[in-house]
């Protein structure tokens, strides 16, 4: 069984399955974040903390998923480059897109962003003055709301988040449709539909995430 | 019409190769692309120069031997058409045309525009066969096959193994070729005996020959002269998943 997963198709199957787990996480995360509009961010964060053992199990699963996806992605890309050592003097792309040709770069940028995002909001080391650990709200909970709002009032931080979300969306524009093909869940009739659906889901996810720093930046959501 | 050609010239496998400028004079729009090259070669021979070496056989679009990347597209600008069936009316006087060989690690250049496509034969040898009883010839209509399955098998069997899919693929992957071959057997009862082994043998052979992985760019379908669809790749992936269940 393990032997099969080392084959070219087996690796792509794992890419697609880990990709799907990551997408489910990304969808769940944006729903959780939306509590910010109802003033529920602190209680949402507190709930997560009360579920500590579960949260840590979940975090470990996500970390392993991400590592497998990342390492396989690098390996596949290196193998692909080796299989096409010479390029043409003139080459026309008929179907390949900016998204599909730059998966390794949008992926790497996503990885870089993730590292920053964890240091920023989870470990809270990049902006210690506004960290939720340092400021408690009136109910004595870590004030995540203040941390998030103060952060995104900084235009540089907001831009980093918005651009990063665009990069993730670009990864998913190709990733979503590609994963269905890799899993064999495709035929002539579904191909176009899945491609469009992937594009729409990517745009919705981008909008969902980018709206948070944007609404804070323009002052619609205040601390 | 008169054309300026930039043709890939490479003396042998070890030669790095380069594009050389050549002129094609008095070309009729009714000529095929290969007839245009024949004319250029006649000129080169008269001048005592080496003719352009290129692959061709049937010249009617069925053998899959002709193989040239024309202005960045395997088999040139006309959809679902091999180089030999491409006509010069697709070009106009004064055009510049770039002609290059298939480029992929698994297809090393032998000379000029000819590449070694034995790697495809090795993929076929690894699983592109069925087991049949020896002895009396079975009755042609003894095994019933649903119309839908017969159609799918015929669509997949249209692949002429030219290698344009590999040439177009940014990863030099042979997935469309392998997928067509796997599907053609997978949907027929005769292919069932080796089904599990076949898909695994063929994808392993593909890797061993130096072809890349499939990133689902779908460049292959866009250039296939026989219109082989990427839905066959999804079928190969399903065959692979089915082979995991023991
Ligand atoms: C940590 C950084 C990441 C890296 C380095 C990375 C890298 C890659 C690469 C190179 C591919 C293309 C593989 C191929 O050639 O076929 C890919 C595909 C994919 N990625 Fe990522 N990725 C990352 C993060 C993510 C995230 C966060 C998600 C989801 C939210 C995701 C979802 C997908 C999906 C769905 C696919 C398509 C799988 C397929 O082709 O079957 N990736 N990734
Ligand atoms: S020469 Fe036979 S297909 Fe072109």
Coordinates of C-alpha atoms and ligand atoms in Angstrom, one line a residue:
Chain A
X1 CA 0.0 0.0 0.0
X2 CA 2.7 2.5 1.0
X3 CA 4.6 1.6 -2.2
X4 CA 1.7 2.8 -4.3
X5 CA 1.7 6.2 -2.6
X6 CA 5.3 6.7 -3.7
X7 CA 4.2 6.6 -7.4
X8 CA 3.5 9.7 -9.5
X9 CA -0.2 9.3 -9.2
X10 CA -0.1 8.3 -5.5
X11 CA 1.8 11.4 -4.7
X12 CA -0.8 13.6 -6.5
X13 CA -3.5 11.8 -4.6
X14 CA -1.9 12.8 -1.3
X15 CA -1.4 16.3 -2.6
X16 CA -5.1 16.5 -3.3
X17 CA -6.2 15.0 0.0
X18 CA -3.9 17.2 2.1
X19 CA -5.0 20.1 0.0
X20 CA -8.7 19.3 0.8
X21 CA -7.9 19.2 4.6
X22 CA -6.2 22.6 4.3
X23 CA -9.2 24.0 2.4
X24 CA -11.6 22.8 5.0
X25 CA -9.5 24.5 7.6
X26 CA -9.3 27.7 5.6
X27 CA -13.2 27.7 5.3
X28 CA -13.7 27.0 9.0
X29 CA -11.2 29.7 9.9
X30 CA -12.9 32.4 7.9
X31 CA -16.2 31.5 9.5
X32 CA -14.6 31.7 13.0
X33 CA -13.1 35.1 12.1
X34 CA -16.4 36.5 11.1
X35 CA -17.4 36.7 14.8
X36 CA -15.4 39.9 14.8
X37 CA -18.3 41.7 13.1
X38 CA -20.6 40.7 16.0
X39 CA -18.2 41.6 18.8
X40 CA -17.7 37.9 19.5
X41 CA -14.1 37.5 18.7
X42 CA -12.9 37.3 22.4
X43 CA -15.5 34.7 23.4
X44 CA -14.7 32.7 20.3
X45 CA -11.0 32.8 21.2
X46 CA -11.8 31.9 24.8
X47 CA -13.9 28.9 23.6
X48 CA -11.0 27.6 21.6
X49 CA -8.7 28.0 24.6
X50 CA -11.1 26.1 26.8
X51 CA -11.0 23.2 24.4
X52 CA -7.2 23.1 24.7
X53 CA -6.5 19.3 24.3
X54 CA -8.8 19.2 21.3
X55 CA -7.2 22.3 19.8
X56 CA -3.7 20.9 20.2
X57 CA -4.7 17.6 18.6
X58 CA -6.2 19.6 15.8
X59 CA -3.1 21.8 15.5
X60 CA -0.8 18.8 15.2
X61 CA -2.9 17.2 12.5
X62 CA -2.9 20.5 10.5
X63 CA 0.9 20.9 11.0
X64 CA 1.5 17.3 9.7
X65 CA -0.9 17.8 6.8
X66 CA 0.8 21.0 5.9
X67 CA 4.3 19.5 6.1
X68 CA 3.3 16.5 3.9
X69 CA 1.7 18.9 1.4
X70 CA 4.7 21.2 1.4
X71 CA 7.4 18.5 1.1
X72 CA 5.5 16.6 -1.6
X73 CA 4.9 19.9 -3.5
X74 CA 8.6 20.6 -3.5
X75 CA 9.5 17.1 -4.6
X76 CA 6.9 17.0 -7.4
X77 CA 8.1 20.4 -8.7
X78 CA 11.8 19.4 -8.7
X79 CA 10.9 16.1 -10.5
X80 CA 8.9 18.1 -13.1
X81 CA 11.7 20.5 -13.7
X82 CA 14.1 17.6 -14.2
X83 CA 11.7 16.1 -16.8
X84 CA 11.7 19.3 -18.9
X85 CA 15.3 20.5 -18.7
X86 CA 15.2 22.5 -22.0
X87 CA 12.6 25.1 -22.9
X88 CA 11.5 26.2 -26.4
X89 CA 12.8 29.4 -28.0
X90 CA 9.1 30.1 -28.6
X91 CA 6.4 28.6 -26.5
X92 CA 2.7 29.3 -26.4
X93 CA 0.5 28.3 -23.4
X94 CA -2.9 27.3 -24.6
X95 CA -4.5 26.1 -21.3
X96 CA -2.0 26.5 -18.5
X97 CA -2.6 29.6 -16.4
X98 CA -0.5 31.9 -14.2
X99 CA -2.1 30.1 -11.3
X100 CA -1.2 26.6 -12.5
X101 CA 2.3 27.5 -13.5
X102 CA 3.2 29.2 -10.2
X103 CA 1.8 26.7 -7.7
X104 CA 5.2 26.3 -6.0
X105 CA 5.7 30.1 -5.6
X106 CA 2.1 30.8 -4.4
X107 CA 2.6 27.8 -2.1
X108 CA 5.9 29.0 -0.8
X109 CA 4.5 32.6 -0.2
X110 CA 1.6 31.0 1.6
X111 CA 4.0 29.1 3.8
X112 CA 5.9 32.3 4.6
X113 CA 2.7 34.1 5.4
X114 CA 1.7 31.3 7.7
X115 CA 4.9 31.6 9.7
X116 CA 4.4 35.4 10.1
X117 CA 0.7 34.9 10.9
X118 CA 1.5 32.4 13.7
X119 CA 4.2 34.7 15.1
X120 CA 1.8 37.6 14.9
X121 CA -1.4 36.3 16.4
X122 CA -0.7 32.9 17.9
X123 CA 2.7 33.4 19.6
X124 CA 2.2 37.2 19.6
X125 CA 5.9 38.1 19.4
X126 CA 5.9 40.5 16.5
X127 CA 3.9 43.3 18.2
X128 CA 4.2 42.6 22.0
X129 CA 2.7 46.0 23.0
X130 CA -0.7 45.1 21.6
X131 CA -0.6 41.3 22.3
X132 CA -3.8 39.8 23.7
X133 CA -1.8 38.3 26.5
X134 CA -0.7 41.8 27.7
X135 CA -4.2 43.3 27.5
X136 CA -7.2 41.7 29.2
X137 CA -10.8 42.7 28.4
X138 CA -13.4 43.7 31.0
X139 CA -14.2 40.0 31.6
X140 CA -10.6 39.2 32.2
X141 CA -10.2 37.4 28.8
X142 CA -7.1 38.0 26.6
X143 CA -8.2 40.9 24.4
X144 CA -7.9 39.4 20.9
X145 CA -10.2 42.1 19.5
X146 CA -7.8 44.9 20.5
X147 CA -4.9 43.0 19.2
X148 CA -6.6 42.4 15.8
X149 CA -8.0 45.9 15.4
X150 CA -4.8 47.7 16.5
X151 CA -2.8 45.5 14.1
X152 CA -4.9 46.1 11.1
X153 CA -5.1 49.9 11.7
X154 CA -1.4 49.6 10.6
X155 CA -1.6 49.8 6.8
X156 CA 1.5 47.8 6.3
X157 CA 0.2 44.9 8.3
X158 CA -3.1 45.1 6.6
X159 CA -1.5 45.1 3.2
X160 CA 0.6 42.1 4.0
X161 CA -2.5 40.2 5.0
X162 CA -4.6 41.3 2.0
X163 CA -1.9 40.5 -0.5
X164 CA -1.2 37.1 1.1
X165 CA -4.8 36.2 0.9
X166 CA -4.7 37.1 -2.8
X167 CA -1.8 34.7 -3.2
X168 CA -3.6 31.9 -1.3
X169 CA -6.6 32.5 -3.6
X170 CA -4.4 32.2 -6.7
X171 CA -3.1 28.9 -5.3
X172 CA -6.7 27.7 -4.9
X173 CA -7.9 28.9 -8.3
X174 CA -5.8 26.1 -9.8
X175 CA -5.7 23.9 -6.7
X176 CA -9.4 23.3 -6.2
X177 CA -10.1 22.2 -9.8
X178 CA -6.8 20.2 -10.0
X179 CA -7.6 18.3 -6.8
X180 CA -10.8 17.0 -8.2
X181 CA -9.0 15.8 -11.3
X182 CA -6.3 14.1 -9.2
X183 CA -9.0 12.3 -7.2
X184 CA -10.6 11.1 -10.4
X185 CA -13.8 13.0 -9.6
X186 CA -14.1 14.5 -13.1
X187 CA -15.4 13.9 -16.6
X188 CA -16.0 15.9 -19.7
X189 CA -19.2 17.4 -18.3
X190 CA -17.9 18.3 -14.9
X191 CA -14.6 19.7 -15.9
X192 CA -15.8 23.2 -16.8
X193 CA -18.2 23.4 -13.9
X194 CA -15.5 22.4 -11.4
X195 CA -13.1 25.0 -12.8
X196 CA -15.7 27.7 -12.4
X197 CA -16.7 26.6 -9.0
X198 CA -13.0 26.6 -7.9
X199 CA -12.7 30.1 -9.1
X200 CA -15.8 31.3 -7.3
X201 CA -14.9 29.6 -4.0
X202 CA -11.4 31.1 -4.3
X203 CA -12.9 34.6 -4.8
X204 CA -15.3 34.2 -1.9
X205 CA -12.5 33.0 0.4
X206 CA -10.4 36.0 -0.6
X207 CA -13.2 38.4 0.0
X208 CA -14.1 36.8 3.3
X209 CA -10.5 37.1 4.6
X210 CA -9.6 40.5 3.0
X211 CA -12.7 42.2 4.3
X212 CA -11.5 42.0 7.9
X213 CA -8.3 44.1 7.6
X214 CA -10.1 46.3 5.1
X215 CA -13.1 47.1 7.3
X216 CA -10.8 47.9 10.2
X217 CA -8.6 50.0 8.0
X218 CA -11.5 52.2 6.9
X219 CA -12.8 52.4 10.4
X220 CA -16.0 50.3 10.0
X221 CA -14.9 47.9 12.7
X222 CA -13.4 49.6 15.8
X223 CA -11.8 48.2 19.0
Chain B
X1 CA 4.7 33.1 -50.6
X2 CA 8.1 33.6 -49.0
X3 CA 8.9 32.7 -45.4
X4 CA 11.7 33.1 -42.9
X5 CA 12.3 29.9 -40.9
X6 CA 14.2 29.4 -37.7
X7 CA 14.9 25.7 -37.6
X8 CA 16.4 23.7 -34.8
X9 CA 19.7 22.2 -36.1
X10 CA 21.4 19.6 -33.9
X11 CA 24.1 17.3 -35.3
X12 CA 23.5 14.5 -32.7
X13 CA 22.5 13.7 -29.2
X14 CA 25.6 15.3 -27.7
X15 CA 25.5 18.5 -29.8
X16 CA 23.9 21.4 -27.8
X17 CA 22.0 22.4 -31.0
X18 CA 20.7 25.9 -32.0
X19 CA 18.2 27.7 -34.2
X20 CA 19.4 28.4 -37.7
X21 CA 17.8 30.9 -40.0
X22 CA 16.6 29.6 -43.5
X23 CA 14.5 31.1 -46.3
X24 CA 11.6 29.2 -47.9
X25 CA 10.8 30.7 -51.3
X26 CA 7.8 30.3 -53.7
X27 CA 5.7 28.3 -51.3
X28 CA 2.2 27.5 -52.5
X29 CA -0.7 27.8 -49.9
X30 CA -1.8 24.3 -51.0
X31 CA 1.3 22.6 -49.9
X32 CA 1.4 20.8 -46.6
X33 CA 4.0 21.9 -44.0
X34 CA 6.1 18.9 -44.7
X35 CA 6.0 19.6 -48.5
X36 CA 7.3 23.1 -47.7
X37 CA 10.2 21.5 -45.8
X38 CA 10.8 19.1 -48.7
X39 CA 11.2 22.1 -50.9
X40 CA 13.6 23.8 -48.5
X41 CA 15.6 20.6 -48.3
X42 CA 15.9 20.4 -52.1
X43 CA 17.4 23.8 -52.1
X44 CA 19.8 22.9 -49.2
X45 CA 20.9 19.7 -51.1
X46 CA 21.5 21.7 -54.3
X47 CA 23.7 24.1 -52.3
X48 CA 25.6 21.1 -50.9
X49 CA 24.3 21.8 -47.4
X50 CA 22.9 19.3 -44.9
X51 CA 19.1 18.9 -45.3
X52 CA 16.8 19.4 -42.3
X53 CA 16.2 16.0 -40.7
X54 CA 12.6 15.4 -39.7
X55 CA 10.3 12.4 -38.9
X56 CA 7.3 11.5 -41.1
X57 CA 5.7 8.4 -42.5
X58 CA 2.0 8.2 -43.5
X59 CA 1.6 11.9 -44.2
X60 CA -2.2 11.4 -43.7
X61 CA -2.4 12.0 -40.0
X62 CA -2.7 8.5 -38.7
X63 CA 0.8 7.1 -37.9
X64 CA 1.9 9.7 -35.3
X65 CA 5.4 10.0 -36.7
X66 CA 5.6 13.6 -37.6
X67 CA 6.6 15.7 -34.7
X68 CA 7.4 19.4 -34.8
X69 CA 6.8 22.4 -32.5
X70 CA 5.7 25.2 -34.8
X71 CA 5.7 28.7 -33.3
X72 CA 5.5 27.3 -29.8
X73 CA 2.7 24.8 -30.4
X74 CA 3.2 21.1 -31.0
X75 CA 1.8 20.2 -34.5
X76 CA 1.3 23.9 -35.2
X77 CA -1.5 26.4 -35.2
X78 CA -4.4 24.3 -36.5
X79 CA -6.4 22.4 -33.8
X80 CA -6.7 18.6 -34.0
X81 CA -4.2 18.5 -36.9
X82 CA -0.9 16.7 -37.3
X83 CA 2.1 18.6 -38.9
X84 CA 1.7 16.5 -42.0
X85 CA -1.9 17.6 -42.4
X86 CA -1.2 21.2 -41.6
X87 CA -1.4 23.3 -44.8
X88 CA 0.6 26.4 -45.7
X89 CA -2.6 28.4 -46.1
X90 CA -2.4 28.8 -42.3
X91 CA 0.5 31.1 -42.9
X92 CA 1.0 34.3 -45.0
X93 CA 3.7 35.8 -47.1
X94 CA 6.5 37.3 -45.0
X95 CA 5.8 35.2 -41.9
X96 CA 8.5 34.0 -39.6
X97 CA 8.1 30.4 -38.4
X98 CA 10.0 28.8 -35.5
X99 CA 10.4 25.0 -35.9
X100 CA 11.7 23.0 -32.9
X101 CA 11.7 19.3 -31.9
X102 CA 9.7 17.8 -29.0
X103 CA 11.6 18.8 -25.9
X104 CA 11.5 16.5 -22.8
X105 CA 14.1 14.5 -20.9
X106 CA 12.4 11.3 -21.9
X107 CA 12.6 12.2 -25.6
X108 CA 16.3 12.9 -26.4
X109 CA 17.0 14.5 -29.8
X110 CA 18.6 12.1 -32.3
X111 CA 19.2 14.8 -35.0
X112 CA 17.6 18.1 -35.8
X113 CA 13.9 17.6 -35.4
X114 CA 13.9 13.9 -34.8
X115 CA 13.6 12.7 -31.2
X116 CA 13.8 9.2 -29.7
X117 CA 10.3 8.1 -28.6
X118 CA 11.1 4.6 -27.5
X119 CA 10.1 5.6 -24.0
X120 CA 6.5 5.3 -25.2
X121 CA 7.1 1.8 -26.4
X122 CA 8.4 0.9 -23.0
X123 CA 5.3 2.2 -21.3
X124 CA 3.2 0.1 -23.7
X125 CA 5.4 -3.0 -23.1
X126 CA 4.9 -2.5 -19.3
X127 CA 1.1 -2.9 -19.5
X128 CA -0.5 -2.2 -22.8
X129 CA -1.6 -5.8 -23.6
X130 CA -4.3 -8.3 -22.6
X131 CA -4.2 -12.0 -21.9
X132 CA -6.1 -14.2 -24.4
X133 CA -6.7 -17.9 -24.8
X134 CA -4.7 -19.6 -27.5
X135 CA -6.5 -22.1 -29.7
X136 CA -9.6 -21.5 -31.8
X137 CA -10.5 -18.0 -32.9
X138 CA -13.4 -16.8 -30.6
X139 CA -16.6 -15.7 -32.2
X140 CA -16.3 -12.0 -33.0
X141 CA -19.6 -11.1 -31.2
X142 CA -19.4 -13.6 -28.4
X143 CA -18.7 -10.9 -25.7
X144 CA -21.3 -8.3 -25.3
X145 CA -20.0 -4.7 -24.9
X146 CA -22.2 -1.8 -24.1
X147 CA -22.3 0.9 -26.8
X148 CA -21.2 3.6 -24.3
X149 CA -18.1 1.5 -23.3
X150 CA -17.2 0.7 -26.9
X151 CA -17.4 4.4 -27.8
X152 CA -15.2 5.3 -24.8
X153 CA -12.6 2.7 -25.8
X154 CA -12.6 3.9 -29.4
X155 CA -12.2 7.5 -28.3
X156 CA -9.2 6.5 -26.2
X157 CA -7.8 4.3 -28.9
X158 CA -7.6 7.3 -31.3
X159 CA -4.3 8.1 -29.7
X160 CA -1.6 7.8 -32.3
X161 CA 1.3 8.0 -29.8
X162 CA 2.9 11.1 -31.5
X163 CA 4.0 12.6 -28.1
X164 CA 2.7 16.1 -28.7
X165 CA 1.2 15.8 -25.1
X166 CA 4.6 15.4 -23.7
X167 CA 6.0 18.1 -25.9
X168 CA 3.4 20.6 -24.7
X169 CA 3.4 19.6 -21.0
X170 CA 5.4 22.1 -18.8
X171 CA 6.4 19.0 -16.8
X172 CA 7.2 16.7 -19.7
X173 CA 4.6 14.3 -18.4
X174 CA 3.1 11.4 -20.4
X175 CA -0.1 11.2 -18.4
X176 CA -2.5 11.8 -21.4
X177 CA -0.8 9.1 -23.4
X178 CA -0.8 6.6 -20.5
X179 CA -4.3 7.6 -19.6
X180 CA -5.6 6.9 -23.1
X181 CA -3.9 3.5 -23.2
X182 CA -5.1 2.6 -19.7
X183 CA -8.7 3.7 -20.5
X184 CA -8.8 1.8 -23.8
X185 CA -8.3 -1.5 -21.9
X186 CA -10.0 -0.5 -18.7
X187 CA -13.5 -0.1 -20.2
X188 CA -13.5 -3.4 -22.1
X189 CA -14.1 -6.8 -20.5
X190 CA -10.9 -8.1 -22.2
X191 CA -8.8 -5.6 -20.2
X192 CA -10.2 -6.6 -16.8
X193 CA -7.8 -9.5 -16.1
X194 CA -4.7 -7.2 -15.8
X195 CA -6.6 -4.0 -14.8
X196 CA -5.0 -3.6 -11.3
X197 CA -1.5 -4.4 -12.5
X198 CA -1.7 -2.4 -15.7
X199 CA -2.3 1.0 -14.3
X200 CA 0.5 0.6 -11.7
X201 CA 3.0 -0.8 -14.3
X202 CA 2.3 1.9 -16.7
X203 CA 2.7 4.8 -14.3
X204 CA 5.9 3.3 -12.8
X205 CA 7.3 2.8 -16.3
X206 CA 6.4 6.4 -17.1
X207 CA 8.4 7.6 -14.1
X208 CA 11.3 5.3 -14.9
X209 CA 11.5 6.7 -18.5
X210 CA 12.0 10.2 -17.1
X211 CA 8.5 11.7 -17.7
X212 CA 7.2 14.2 -15.2
X213 CA 4.1 14.2 -12.9
X214 CA 0.8 15.6 -14.0
X215 CA -0.1 19.1 -12.6
X216 CA -3.4 19.3 -14.5
X217 CA -2.4 22.2 -16.7
X218 CA -4.3 20.5 -19.6
X219 CA -1.9 21.8 -22.2
X220 CA -1.8 18.2 -23.6
X221 CA -5.5 18.2 -24.5
X222 CA -5.1 21.5 -26.3
X223 CA -2.5 20.2 -28.7
X224 CA -3.6 16.6 -29.2
X225 CA -4.2 16.1 -32.9
X226 CA -6.7 13.3 -32.1
X227 CA -8.7 15.2 -29.4
X228 CA -7.8 12.9 -26.6
X229 CA -9.5 14.4 -23.5
X230 CA -8.1 14.9 -20.0
X231 CA -11.1 13.1 -18.7
X232 CA -9.1 10.0 -19.5
X233 CA -6.5 11.2 -16.9
X234 CA -9.3 11.3 -14.3
X235 CA -10.2 7.8 -15.4
X236 CA -6.6 6.7 -14.9
X237 CA -6.7 8.2 -11.5
X238 CA -9.9 6.2 -10.7
X239 CA -8.2 3.0 -12.0
X240 CA -5.3 3.7 -9.7
X241 CA -7.6 4.3 -6.6
X242 CA -9.5 1.1 -7.5
X243 CA -6.2 -0.8 -7.7
X244 CA -5.4 0.1 -4.0
X245 CA -8.4 -1.9 -2.8
X246 CA -7.3 -5.5 -2.5
Ligands
LIG1 C1 2.7 25.7 2.9 C2 2.8 26.1 1.7 C3 2.3 25.4 0.5 C4 3.1 24.9 -0.5 C5 4.6 25.0 -0.6 C6 2.2 24.3 -1.5 C7 2.6 23.8 -2.7 C8 1.8 23.2 -3.7 C9 2.3 22.7 -5.0 C10 3.7 22.8 -5.5 C11 1.2 22.2 -5.6 C12 1.1 21.7 -7.0 C13 1.6 20.2 -7.1 C14 1.6 19.8 -8.5 O1 2.6 20.0 -9.2 O2 0.7 19.2 -8.9 C15 0.0 22.4 -4.7 C16 -1.2 21.9 -5.0 C17 -2.3 22.2 -4.2 N1 -2.3 22.9 -3.0 FE1 -0.7 23.7 -2.1 N2 0.9 24.4 -1.1 C18 0.9 25.1 0.1 C19 -0.2 25.4 0.9 C20 -1.5 25.1 0.5 C21 -2.7 25.5 1.3 C22 -2.7 26.4 2.6 C23 -3.8 25.0 0.6 C24 -5.2 25.1 1.0 C25 -5.8 26.1 1.6 C26 -3.3 24.3 -0.5 C27 -4.1 23.6 -1.4 C28 -3.7 23.0 -2.5 C29 -4.5 22.2 -3.4 C30 -6.0 22.0 -3.3 C31 -3.7 21.7 -4.5 C32 -4.1 20.9 -5.6 C33 -3.7 19.4 -5.5 C34 -3.7 18.7 -6.8 O3 -3.2 19.2 -7.8 O4 -4.3 17.6 -6.9 N3 -1.9 24.4 -0.5 N4 0.5 23.0 -3.5
LIG2 S1 3.3 11.5 -40.9 FE1 1.9 10.1 -40.1 S2 0.7 11.3 -38.8 FE2 2.0 12.8 -39.7

